[in-house]
Each structure stands twice: as structure tokens, then as C-alpha cells.
Coordinates of C-alpha atoms in Angstrom, one line a residue:
X30 CA 2.9 2.4 7.5
X31 CA 7.0 3.0 8.8
X32 CA 7.5 1.8 12.4
X33 CA 7.8 4.9 13.7
X34 CA 10.1 3.5 16.9
X35 CA 13.1 3.3 15.5
X36 CA 15.4 4.0 12.3
X37 CA 16.9 0.9 10.4
X38 CA 19.7 -0.5 10.6
X39 CA 22.1 -0.7 7.6
X40 CA 24.3 -4.1 6.8
X41 CA 26.4 -5.0 4.0
X42 CA 25.0 -7.0 1.4
X43 CA 26.9 -9.1 -1.5
X44 CA 24.4 -8.0 -4.0
X45 CA 22.5 -4.0 -4.7
X46 CA 19.3 -6.2 -5.9
X47 CA 19.0 -8.3 -2.9
X48 CA 16.2 -7.0 -0.7
X49 CA 17.0 -7.3 2.6
X50 CA 13.0 -6.5 3.6
X51 CA 11.0 -8.9 5.3
X52 CA 7.8 -10.3 4.1
X53 CA 4.6 -10.4 6.0
X54 CA 3.8 -13.6 7.1
X55 CA 0.4 -14.3 7.0
X56 CA -1.7 -15.4 10.1
X57 CA -2.1 -19.2 10.5
X58 CA -5.7 -20.7 8.9
X59 CA -8.3 -21.4 11.6
X60 CA -8.8 -25.2 12.6
X61 CA -12.4 -26.0 12.8
X62 CA -12.0 -29.6 13.7
X63 CA -10.5 -29.5 17.0
X64 CA -13.5 -28.8 19.6
X65 CA -12.3 -28.1 22.9
X66 CA -14.5 -28.4 25.8
X67 CA -13.8 -25.5 28.7
X68 CA -15.9 -24.0 31.5
X69 CA -17.5 -20.5 31.5
X70 CA -19.6 -19.3 34.1
X71 CA -23.0 -18.4 33.4
X72 CA -24.4 -14.8 33.7
X73 CA -27.5 -14.0 34.5
X74 CA -28.2 -10.3 34.1
X75 CA -30.4 -9.1 37.3
X76 CA -31.7 -6.3 35.1
X77 CA -33.4 -9.3 33.6
X78 CA -35.3 -9.9 36.8
X79 CA -38.0 -8.8 38.8
X80 CA -36.8 -9.8 41.7
X81 CA -32.4 -9.2 41.9
X82 CA -32.5 -11.5 45.0
X83 CA -32.8 -14.4 42.8
X84 CA -30.0 -13.5 41.2
X85 CA -27.1 -16.5 40.9
X86 CA -24.3 -17.6 39.0
X87 CA -24.0 -21.3 38.4
X88 CA -21.0 -23.0 36.9
X89 CA -22.0 -25.0 33.5
X90 CA -20.3 -27.2 31.2
X91 CA -20.5 -25.9 27.2
X92 CA -19.5 -28.5 24.3
X93 CA -19.8 -27.9 20.4
X94 CA -23.7 -28.6 20.3
X95 CA -24.2 -25.7 22.1
X96 CA -22.4 -23.1 19.5
X97 CA -24.1 -20.8 17.8
X98 CA -26.8 -20.5 20.4
X99 CA -27.2 -18.6 23.1
X100 CA -28.4 -19.0 27.0
X101 CA -31.3 -17.9 28.5
X102 CA -32.7 -18.2 32.1
X103 CA -35.8 -17.2 34.2
X104 CA -35.0 -18.4 37.9
X105 CA -38.3 -17.6 38.7
X106 CA -39.8 -20.2 36.8
X107 CA -35.8 -22.7 37.2
X108 CA -35.9 -22.5 33.7
X109 CA -33.2 -22.4 30.8
X110 CA -33.4 -22.7 27.3
X111 CA -30.9 -22.7 24.0
X112 CA -32.2 -20.0 21.5
X113 CA -31.2 -20.8 17.9
X114 CA -29.4 -18.0 16.3
X115 CA -31.7 -17.9 13.0
X116 CA -35.1 -17.4 15.3
X117 CA -35.9 -17.7 18.8
X118 CA -38.9 -20.1 17.9
X119 CA -37.4 -23.7 18.4
X120 CA -36.2 -23.8 21.7
X121 CA -35.1 -26.8 24.4
X122 CA -36.0 -26.8 27.9
X123 CA -33.3 -28.8 30.4
X124 CA -35.9 -28.4 33.5
X125 CA -38.8 -29.8 32.0
X126 CA -39.8 -33.6 31.4
X127 CA -40.4 -35.0 27.8
X128 CA -43.8 -35.3 28.9
X129 CA -44.7 -32.0 29.5
X130 CA -42.5 -30.5 26.6
X131 CA -45.2 -29.7 24.4
X132 CA -47.8 -28.1 26.6
X133 CA -45.1 -26.2 28.0
X134 CA -44.4 -25.0 24.6
X135 CA -47.8 -23.3 23.9
X136 CA -47.3 -21.2 27.3
X137 CA -43.7 -20.5 26.4
X138 CA -44.3 -16.8 25.5
X139 CA -46.5 -15.8 28.2
X140 CA -43.8 -17.7 30.7
X141 CA -40.4 -16.7 29.8
X142 CA -41.9 -13.1 28.4
X143 CA -40.2 -10.4 30.0
X144 CA -41.0 -6.6 30.0
X145 CA -39.7 -3.9 27.7
X146 CA -36.8 -2.8 30.6
X147 CA -36.2 -6.6 31.1
X148 CA -34.9 -7.7 28.1
X149 CA -32.0 -8.9 27.3
X150 CA -28.5 -6.0 27.3
X151 CA -28.7 -5.2 23.5
X152 CA -24.8 -5.2 22.8
X153 CA -24.5 -8.8 24.5
X154 CA -27.2 -9.6 22.6
X155 CA -25.9 -8.1 19.2
X156 CA -22.9 -9.6 20.1
X157 CA -24.5 -13.0 20.7
X158 CA -26.2 -12.8 16.9
X159 CA -23.7 -11.4 15.0
X160 CA -20.8 -12.3 15.3
X161 CA -21.6 -15.8 16.4
X162 CA -19.4 -17.0 13.7
X163 CA -16.2 -15.1 14.2
X164 CA -15.9 -15.9 17.9
X165 CA -16.4 -20.7 17.2
X166 CA -13.4 -19.4 14.8
X167 CA -12.0 -17.9 17.6
X168 CA -12.4 -20.3 20.4
X169 CA -12.2 -23.2 18.3
X170 CA -8.2 -23.1 18.3
X171 CA -7.9 -22.3 21.6
X172 CA -7.3 -24.9 24.7
X173 CA -8.6 -23.4 27.3
X174 CA -8.6 -26.0 30.7
X175 CA -11.8 -25.2 33.1
X176 CA -12.4 -22.0 34.6
X177 CA -9.8 -19.6 32.7
X178 CA -11.0 -16.8 31.4
X179 CA -10.0 -15.9 27.6
X180 CA -9.9 -12.2 26.3
X181 CA -11.9 -11.8 23.0
X182 CA -10.9 -9.4 20.2
X183 CA -13.7 -7.6 18.5
X184 CA -13.6 -8.5 15.2
X185 CA -16.4 -5.8 13.9
X186 CA -15.9 -2.3 13.9
X187 CA -15.9 0.3 12.3
X188 CA -13.4 3.6 11.0
X189 CA -14.5 7.3 12.5
X190 CA -13.9 8.6 9.6
X191 CA -13.1 8.0 5.9
X192 CA -9.3 8.4 6.2
X193 CA -9.5 4.4 7.7
X194 CA -10.1 1.5 7.6
X195 CA -10.6 -1.4 9.7
X196 CA -8.2 -4.1 10.3
X197 CA -8.0 -7.2 12.4
X198 CA -5.2 -6.2 15.6
X199 CA -5.0 -6.9 19.5
X200 CA -7.8 -5.4 21.9
X201 CA -7.5 -3.8 25.2
X202 CA -10.2 -1.8 26.4
X203 CA -14.0 -3.4 27.3
X204 CA -17.1 -3.1 25.6
X205 CA -20.0 -1.7 27.3
X206 CA -22.9 -4.3 28.6
X207 CA -20.6 -7.0 27.9
X208 CA -18.7 -9.3 30.3
X209 CA -16.0 -10.5 27.1
X210 CA -13.1 -8.1 26.8
X211 CA -13.2 -5.9 23.4
X212 CA -11.4 -3.3 21.8
X213 CA -11.0 -0.7 19.8
X214 CA -9.8 -1.7 15.9
X215 CA -6.9 -1.6 14.3
X216 CA -7.2 0.9 11.2
X217 CA -4.6 1.8 8.2
X218 CA -5.1 4.7 6.1
X219 CA -7.3 4.7 3.7
X220 CA -5.0 6.6 1.2
X221 CA -2.8 3.7 1.4
X222 CA -5.0 1.1 1.1
X223 CA -5.7 2.5 -2.3
X224 CA -2.4 3.1 -2.6
X225 CA -1.4 -0.6 -2.0
X226 CA -4.1 -1.8 -4.1
X227 CA -3.6 0.3 -7.0
X228 CA -4.0 -1.2 -10.1
X229 CA -0.6 -1.9 -12.4
X230 CA -2.8 -1.2 -15.5
X231 CA -5.9 0.2 -16.0
X232 CA -8.4 2.4 -18.1
X233 CA -9.7 6.2 -17.3
X234 CA -11.6 8.9 -19.5
X235 CA -10.0 12.2 -18.0
X236 CA -7.0 12.8 -20.1
X237 CA -7.2 16.8 -19.3
X238 CA -3.6 17.2 -17.7
X239 CA -1.9 14.9 -20.4
X240 CA 1.1 16.2 -22.2
X241 CA -0.4 15.5 -26.1
X242 CA -4.1 16.3 -25.2
X243 CA -4.1 19.2 -27.7
X244 CA -2.9 17.3 -30.4
X245 CA -5.4 16.3 -31.6
X246 CA -6.3 12.6 -32.5
X247 CA -5.7 11.3 -36.1
X248 CA -9.0 10.7 -38.4
X249 CA -7.0 9.0 -40.6
X250 CA -5.5 6.3 -38.6
X251 CA -6.5 3.2 -40.1
X252 CA -8.5 0.2 -38.6
X253 CA -4.6 -1.5 -38.1
X254 CA -3.7 1.2 -35.8
X255 CA -6.4 0.7 -33.3
X256 CA -5.8 -3.1 -33.7
X257 CA -2.2 -2.4 -32.7
X258 CA -2.9 -0.3 -29.8
X259 CA -5.5 -2.6 -28.1
X260 CA -2.7 -5.1 -28.5
X261 CA -0.4 -2.9 -26.7
X262 CA -2.9 -2.8 -24.1
X263 CA -3.0 -6.1 -23.8
X264 CA 0.9 -6.9 -23.4
X265 CA 1.5 -4.5 -20.5
X266 CA -1.6 -5.4 -19.2
X267 CA -0.2 -9.3 -18.2
X268 CA 3.4 -8.1 -18.8
X269 CA 4.6 -4.9 -16.8
X270 CA 7.6 -5.3 -14.7
X271 CA 7.8 -4.4 -10.8
X272 CA 7.5 -0.8 -10.1
X273 CA 5.7 0.5 -13.4
X274 CA 2.1 1.3 -13.5
X275 CA 0.2 2.2 -16.7
X276 CA -3.0 4.2 -17.2
X277 CA -4.5 4.2 -20.6
X278 CA -7.1 6.3 -21.9
X279 CA -10.8 5.0 -23.4
X280 CA -11.6 8.1 -25.4
X281 CA -7.7 8.3 -26.5
X282 CA -6.3 5.6 -27.5
X283 CA -3.5 7.2 -28.6
X284 CA -2.6 8.3 -25.3
X285 CA -0.8 6.4 -22.6
X286 CA 0.4 7.5 -19.3
X287 CA 3.3 5.8 -17.1
X288 CA 4.9 6.1 -13.1
X289 CA 8.1 4.4 -13.2
X290 CA 9.3 3.8 -9.3
X291 CA 13.3 4.6 -9.1
X292 CA 15.1 1.2 -8.1
X293 CA 17.6 0.7 -4.8
X294 CA 21.0 1.1 -5.1
X295 CA 20.6 4.2 -8.0
X296 CA 20.5 7.8 -6.9
X297 CA 16.6 7.2 -8.0
X298 CA 15.6 5.2 -5.2
X299 CA 12.3 5.2 -3.9
X300 CA 11.3 8.2 -6.4
X301 CA 8.6 8.5 -8.8
X302 CA 9.3 9.1 -12.2
X303 CA 6.4 10.5 -14.7
X304 CA 5.9 10.0 -18.7
X305 CA 3.3 10.9 -20.8
X306 CA 2.8 9.2 -24.3
X307 CA 1.5 9.7 -27.7
X308 CA 0.7 6.9 -30.2
X309 CA 1.4 9.4 -34.2
X310 CA -1.8 7.9 -36.7
X311 CA 1.7 6.3 -38.3
X312 CA 2.1 3.9 -35.7
X313 CA 3.8 1.5 -35.3
X314 CA 5.7 2.5 -38.6
X315 CA 7.5 5.0 -36.3
X316 CA 7.9 4.8 -32.6
X317 CA 5.7 6.7 -30.4
X318 CA 6.5 10.1 -28.9
X319 CA 7.5 10.3 -25.1
X320 CA 7.6 13.3 -22.6
X321 CA 9.1 13.0 -19.2
X322 CA 7.4 15.5 -16.3
X323 CA 10.7 16.6 -15.3
X324 CA 9.8 19.9 -13.2
X325 CA 12.5 21.7 -14.9
X326 CA 15.0 19.5 -13.7
X327 CA 17.4 17.9 -16.1
X328 CA 17.7 14.8 -14.1
X329 CA 19.3 12.2 -16.2
X330 CA 21.5 12.8 -19.3
X331 CA 18.7 11.2 -21.3
X332 CA 16.3 12.9 -19.7
X333 CA 16.2 17.1 -20.6
X334 CA 14.7 19.5 -18.2
X335 CA 12.1 20.4 -21.4
X336 CA 10.9 16.3 -20.9
X337 CA 12.6 15.7 -23.7
X338 CA 13.4 11.9 -23.4
X339 CA 16.8 10.7 -25.4
X340 CA 17.0 7.2 -26.6
X341 CA 17.8 4.9 -29.8
X342 CA 14.3 2.9 -29.4
X343 CA 12.6 6.2 -29.9
X344 CA 15.1 7.6 -32.3
X345 CA 15.8 10.7 -30.5
X346 CA 19.3 9.3 -30.0
X347 CA 21.9 7.2 -32.4
X348 CA 22.5 4.1 -32.5
X349 CA 23.0 0.6 -34.0
X350 CA 19.7 -0.8 -36.1
X351 CA 18.9 -3.1 -33.7
X352 CA 18.6 -0.3 -30.9
X353 CA 16.3 1.7 -32.8
X354 CA 12.5 1.2 -33.4
X355 CA 11.6 -2.1 -35.4
X356 CA 8.2 -1.5 -36.3
X357 CA 7.2 -5.4 -36.5
X358 CA 9.1 -5.8 -32.9
X359 CA 9.6 -2.8 -30.9
X360 CA 6.5 -2.4 -28.3
X361 CA 5.9 0.7 -25.5
X362 CA 6.5 -2.0 -23.1
X363 CA 9.8 -2.4 -24.2
X364 CA 10.0 1.7 -24.4
X365 CA 9.1 2.2 -20.1
X366 CA 12.0 -1.2 -19.8
X367 CA 14.4 0.7 -21.6
X368 CA 13.8 4.0 -19.7
X369 CA 13.6 1.9 -16.5
X370 CA 16.9 -0.4 -16.9
X371 CA 19.1 1.9 -19.2
X372 CA 18.2 5.5 -18.1
X373 CA 17.3 5.5 -14.4
X374 CA 20.0 3.2 -13.6
X375 CA 23.0 3.4 -10.6
X376 CA 25.6 5.5 -12.9
X377 CA 24.2 7.6 -14.6
X378 CA 26.8 9.6 -15.8
X379 CA 28.2 7.3 -18.1
X380 CA 24.7 7.6 -20.2
X381 CA 26.3 10.9 -21.6
X382 CA 27.6 10.5 -24.7
X383 CA 31.8 10.2 -24.6
X384 CA 32.0 9.0 -21.1
X385 CA 31.4 5.9 -20.9
X386 CA 35.1 5.0 -21.9
X387 CA 36.0 6.7 -18.1
X388 CA 33.7 4.3 -16.6
X389 CA 36.1 2.1 -14.0
X390 CA 38.6 4.9 -14.1
X391 CA 39.3 7.4 -10.7
X392 CA 38.6 10.5 -12.4
X393 CA 35.3 8.5 -14.4
X394 CA 34.0 7.3 -10.6
X395 CA 34.6 10.8 -8.9
X396 CA 32.8 12.0 -11.4
X397 CA 30.1 9.7 -11.4
X398 CA 29.6 9.6 -7.5
X399 CA 29.3 13.7 -8.0
X400 CA 27.2 13.3 -10.5
X401 CA 24.9 11.1 -8.5
X402 CA 24.8 13.2 -5.8
X403 CA 23.4 16.4 -8.0
X404 CA 21.4 14.0 -9.1
X405 CA 19.6 12.4 -6.0
X406 CA 19.3 16.1 -4.9
X407 CA 16.8 16.6 -7.8
X408 CA 15.4 13.7 -7.1
X409 CA 14.3 15.0 -3.6
X410 CA 13.1 17.9 -5.5
X411 CA 11.1 15.3 -7.8
X412 CA 9.3 14.2 -5.1
X413 CA 7.9 17.5 -3.7
X414 CA 7.0 18.3 -7.1
X415 CA 4.9 15.6 -7.3
X416 CA 3.4 15.6 -3.9
X417 CA 2.3 19.6 -4.1
X418 CA 0.8 18.9 -7.9
X419 CA 0.3 14.7 -8.4
X420 CA -0.4 14.1 -12.1
X421 CA -4.6 13.1 -12.7
X422 CA -5.6 9.3 -12.0
X423 CA -2.4 9.1 -9.6
X424 CA -3.4 11.5 -6.7
X425 CA -3.8 8.4 -4.3
X426 CA -1.3 6.9 -5.4
X427 CA 1.6 10.0 -5.0
X428 CA 0.1 10.6 -1.4
X429 CA -0.5 7.2 -0.4
X430 CA 2.9 6.3 -1.6
X431 CA 5.1 8.7 0.3
X432 CA 2.6 8.2 3.3
X433 CA 3.8 4.2 3.4
X434 CA 8.0 5.3 2.4
X435 CA 8.3 8.7 3.7
X436 CA 10.4 7.5 6.9
X437 CA 12.5 5.2 4.8
X438 CA 13.3 8.0 2.2
X439 CA 14.4 10.1 5.4
X440 CA 16.5 7.6 6.7
X441 CA 18.5 7.1 3.7
X442 CA 19.0 10.6 3.4
X443 CA 20.4 10.4 7.7
X444 CA 22.6 7.5 5.9
X445 CA 24.0 9.7 3.8
X446 CA 24.5 12.4 5.7
X447 CA 26.4 10.1 7.8
X448 CA 29.0 9.9 5.0
X449 CA 26.8 6.8 2.8
X450 CA 28.1 7.0 -0.8
X451 CA 24.7 8.1 -2.8
X452 CA 23.2 5.3 -4.5
X453 CA 24.7 2.6 -2.5
X454 CA 21.6 1.8 -0.4
X455 CA 19.3 -0.9 -0.7
X456 CA 16.1 -2.2 1.6
X457 CA 18.0 -3.4 4.9
X458 CA 21.5 -2.8 3.7
X459 CA 23.9 -0.6 1.7
X460 CA 25.5 -2.3 -1.2
X461 CA 29.4 -1.8 -2.2
X462 CA 30.3 -0.2 1.1
X463 CA 33.7 1.0 1.7
X464 CA 34.5 -0.3 -1.7
X465 CA 36.5 2.7 -3.0
X466 CA 36.7 4.2 0.6
X467 CA 34.1 6.9 -1.0
X468 CA 31.9 9.1 0.6
X469 CA 29.7 12.1 0.3
X470 CA 30.7 15.7 -0.6
X471 CA 30.7 18.3 2.5
X472 CA 28.8 20.3 0.1
X473 CA 26.3 18.0 -0.7
X474 CA 25.2 16.9 2.8
X475 CA 24.9 20.8 3.7
X476 CA 22.9 20.9 0.6
X477 CA 21.4 17.6 1.3
X478 CA 20.2 19.5 5.0
X479 CA 18.6 22.2 3.6
X480 CA 16.2 20.0 1.3
X481 CA 15.3 17.4 4.0
X482 CA 13.5 20.0 5.8
X483 CA 11.7 20.9 3.0
X484 CA 11.1 17.2 2.3
X485 CA 10.2 17.0 5.8
X486 CA 7.4 19.4 5.7
X487 CA 6.2 18.5 3.0
X488 CA 5.6 14.9 4.0
X489 CA 4.0 16.3 7.1
X490 CA 1.9 18.5 4.4
X491 CA 0.3 14.6 3.3
X492 CA 0.3 13.5 7.2
X493 CA 2.9 11.3 6.9
X494 CA 3.6 9.7 10.6
X495 CA 7.5 9.7 12.0
X496 CA 8.9 12.8 10.1
X497 CA 9.0 15.2 12.1
X498 CA 11.8 13.5 14.4
X499 CA 14.2 14.3 11.2
X500 CA 13.7 17.8 11.1
X501 CA 17.4 18.1 14.0
X502 CA 19.5 15.9 11.3
X503 CA 18.0 18.4 8.5
X504 CA 19.6 21.3 10.5
X505 CA 22.5 19.4 11.9
X506 CA 23.5 18.3 8.2
X507 CA 22.8 22.2 6.7
X508 CA 25.7 23.5 9.3
X509 CA 28.0 21.3 8.1
X510 CA 31.4 22.9 7.2

């Protein structure tokens, strides 16, 4: 989850496609080959002894040969033994001679037996047995001088509820019944974890909310049709681009659902855009049908508020022969890539027929900037719509995505309130900042301030962190005159 301590800072970048974010560096692998000796105080639990006056502390040197063992002591008989991690039957003594060992072993259970109330603390005992391999790996990479106390992180833990999962993290508190320092396990949101592990391509069953679900699957579809659909599935599974996720239906091979994440450097950045696809019985002789989940918003010249998708590849718009559907060459993957790259682009205003000739002119660029402002407002409203009514099989994906990205989206909104041009933001910086000395309009800022308030409340409804502090910026923006 994004850090809630400070806003990201924007710096100029050379390309809108550059990635200014940092990659998580995995922890270095532990080297088990180096084993260093260090001294630790042997601890004798006074509760183990019948006579507390005999309790004492002895410094003993521990080497690698004793790893996987635990020390048991009984001052009344002056014997120390090493209990094997797997079993307590094989014992070695430090004070008994070799000739006496065999006789002593027969009486071992009676001489070292403790009463029910005198046995070792259960937490300490369980830690030694169950977490020995983790502790061994922890100390193998540590070079400790004699007498230095080393903090030991608690490697295992259980979440308090099913909305969180444990991951390794720093320890601060003390574990009861043990002299070793331990602490709570760092946890992450289970929904975010599911989003991070959401498969790019998968098959599902329930298609009840699919736009084309009520359309009966054709009974006249040929075997070649089914074979072609299976080939399409394989192509999608292996070649889906970044930011595109697909679900297909085992019981309805003619249906498909996809979500496309808006690209950086566009007015669609960080948005989720859902499409339902239908493969007719004559496919691939004719192209598939595609429906956009618009929420009643006209977010692009090619994406109607009715859900219609205008694209030459779908034969829903004019184009050259090469741009239209070619049965032996065109694929569903090509359709999704075209929507991602050609429709949800940086300057959708010029997608409108007849406007492409204005590109590069002052009039055209001003109109494009105004269109992007309106588009970004619609994109924010689409986010709210998606969170309130996520499509089936993408519920965890939607909530997890916005829990993880809520703060960055709001930081972007604040940057626009402060004058940045819509569509100039990329992760960690600004693309083409001040190139044309263009700023967001005051009317856009006021509308954006009102939209941020709704967006923050929706983020808080899905329990996204670090959002409430943006309400002040939203209030200020909504009063801009």
C-alpha cells in the first residue's frame, strides 16, 4: 500500500513512457556456509527447579555442532544434556564418563524427569523445536562478538482476521515466556494480496452479468469455431500485454470479459475500463462484438455512452482494407491491443473524425486539452462506478487495485489542482511539463475539487489508506474562482 507519510514529488522526465517508479529489491539470500561462534548465556528457568537457591547462570560457548539442539539442565544432579530436535530419546551428557554412560542412560528418564508444573515453558520449548530452522538461517549470516545480545525477529505468526496475511517484518515487542526478543508480524491487506496475484488470464463459470449472457449460444457453431476459440484462448494466455486482464467462460466459449488499465501519460491513467466480448457462430468469418461498460459516460469519441465501440477492426467504423477485420489474420488479442493503444491514448480528441487535421495547431491543441480535462473527470466517475458495482469475477481485483493506487490517484488530482496539465503525469514525474505553458482551466479545477470529495469517500468505503487528508485540498479546489 502506498506510503501515507508524504506526497510523491514530480520531476521532469524525457519520455511519457518512462517508468520513474522504484523496483522492490529482494532481500539477499542467506549464506549457510559460514558458521561463526558466539557466546550466549545459558538460561535456567527457576520454575524448572525444585530448589530455587541452586539456580545459576553459566556462560558457555556454542558452536555449529550444537545447532538443532536445546540445552536441558538439572543443577541437583549437575548434568547437562542435548536433546535432539526430532526426538528427546537420544541424549548426550557433559558430566558423565564414557564408562558410566550406558548405565546412566537407563536411569535417564527418572533422573531428569520434572513434575508437571516444573517442565520447560511451552512457548520457549515450541520456539526451539518449531522455529529452529528459521533461527539457524537468521544467525548464520550474523557475525557477533562474544557477549553481544542479538535481537531475533519472530518468523512465524497468524493474522488476527482473514483480511490480512503475514509477511516478514521488523520486530519490537517481547514474546512471553522467552528471553528472545520477538514482535508482531507485519501484515498486508488480503484483498491487495489477491490483486497482486490476480492471473492475467483465467477461466470462470458464472456469466450472469455479462452483457451478452442473454444471447443464446448458437447451436450451429461448427467444430472449426470451437477450435478457433481455443486457439484464441492460448494466444491471449501467452501474449496479453501489460495492464490487460482477461476472463473466459468454460460453459460459454462465445463470451469473454477484459479489463484495461489506463496508461500513464494519458487522461485515462490509473482508470479501469471493462469490455465484454461475444464471438458469433460465424466467427472468425466476421469479427467479434464488443460492449464497453460506460456507466452512461461518453469517455472517448470511439466509446459511446451506450457501450458501442467504434473501431475499424470490428467493422464498426470505416477504414482501409488492412485496418478492417481479416478472418485468417485478425484475433481477439489484436482487438484488445487496438483499444488499449489506439482508443485510450494521450489525445483522444483527435480520434474524432475530421479533427486529426488540427493536430499541432493552437486551436487543435487547446481543444484537445479541454477534451482531456472532461475525459479525466469522466474517468474519476468511472472509478467510483467500478468500485460501487465491480463486474463479476473482478470484485477483488477492483477493490485491491484501488486500495493500492488510491493515494497516487489523489496525488495526481492535487497536481492538476495546482495547475499541471491533464495527461502529463507519469510515475515519478511529469511529461512535457511547461512545453506549451498550458495549465488546467479554473472551471476544471472547481469540478475536480467536487469530484475528489466523492472519490475520497468512495476510497474510504473500500478501506483504502491515506485518503482523508486530501479532503482539504478538494475543498480548496472546489472554491476556486
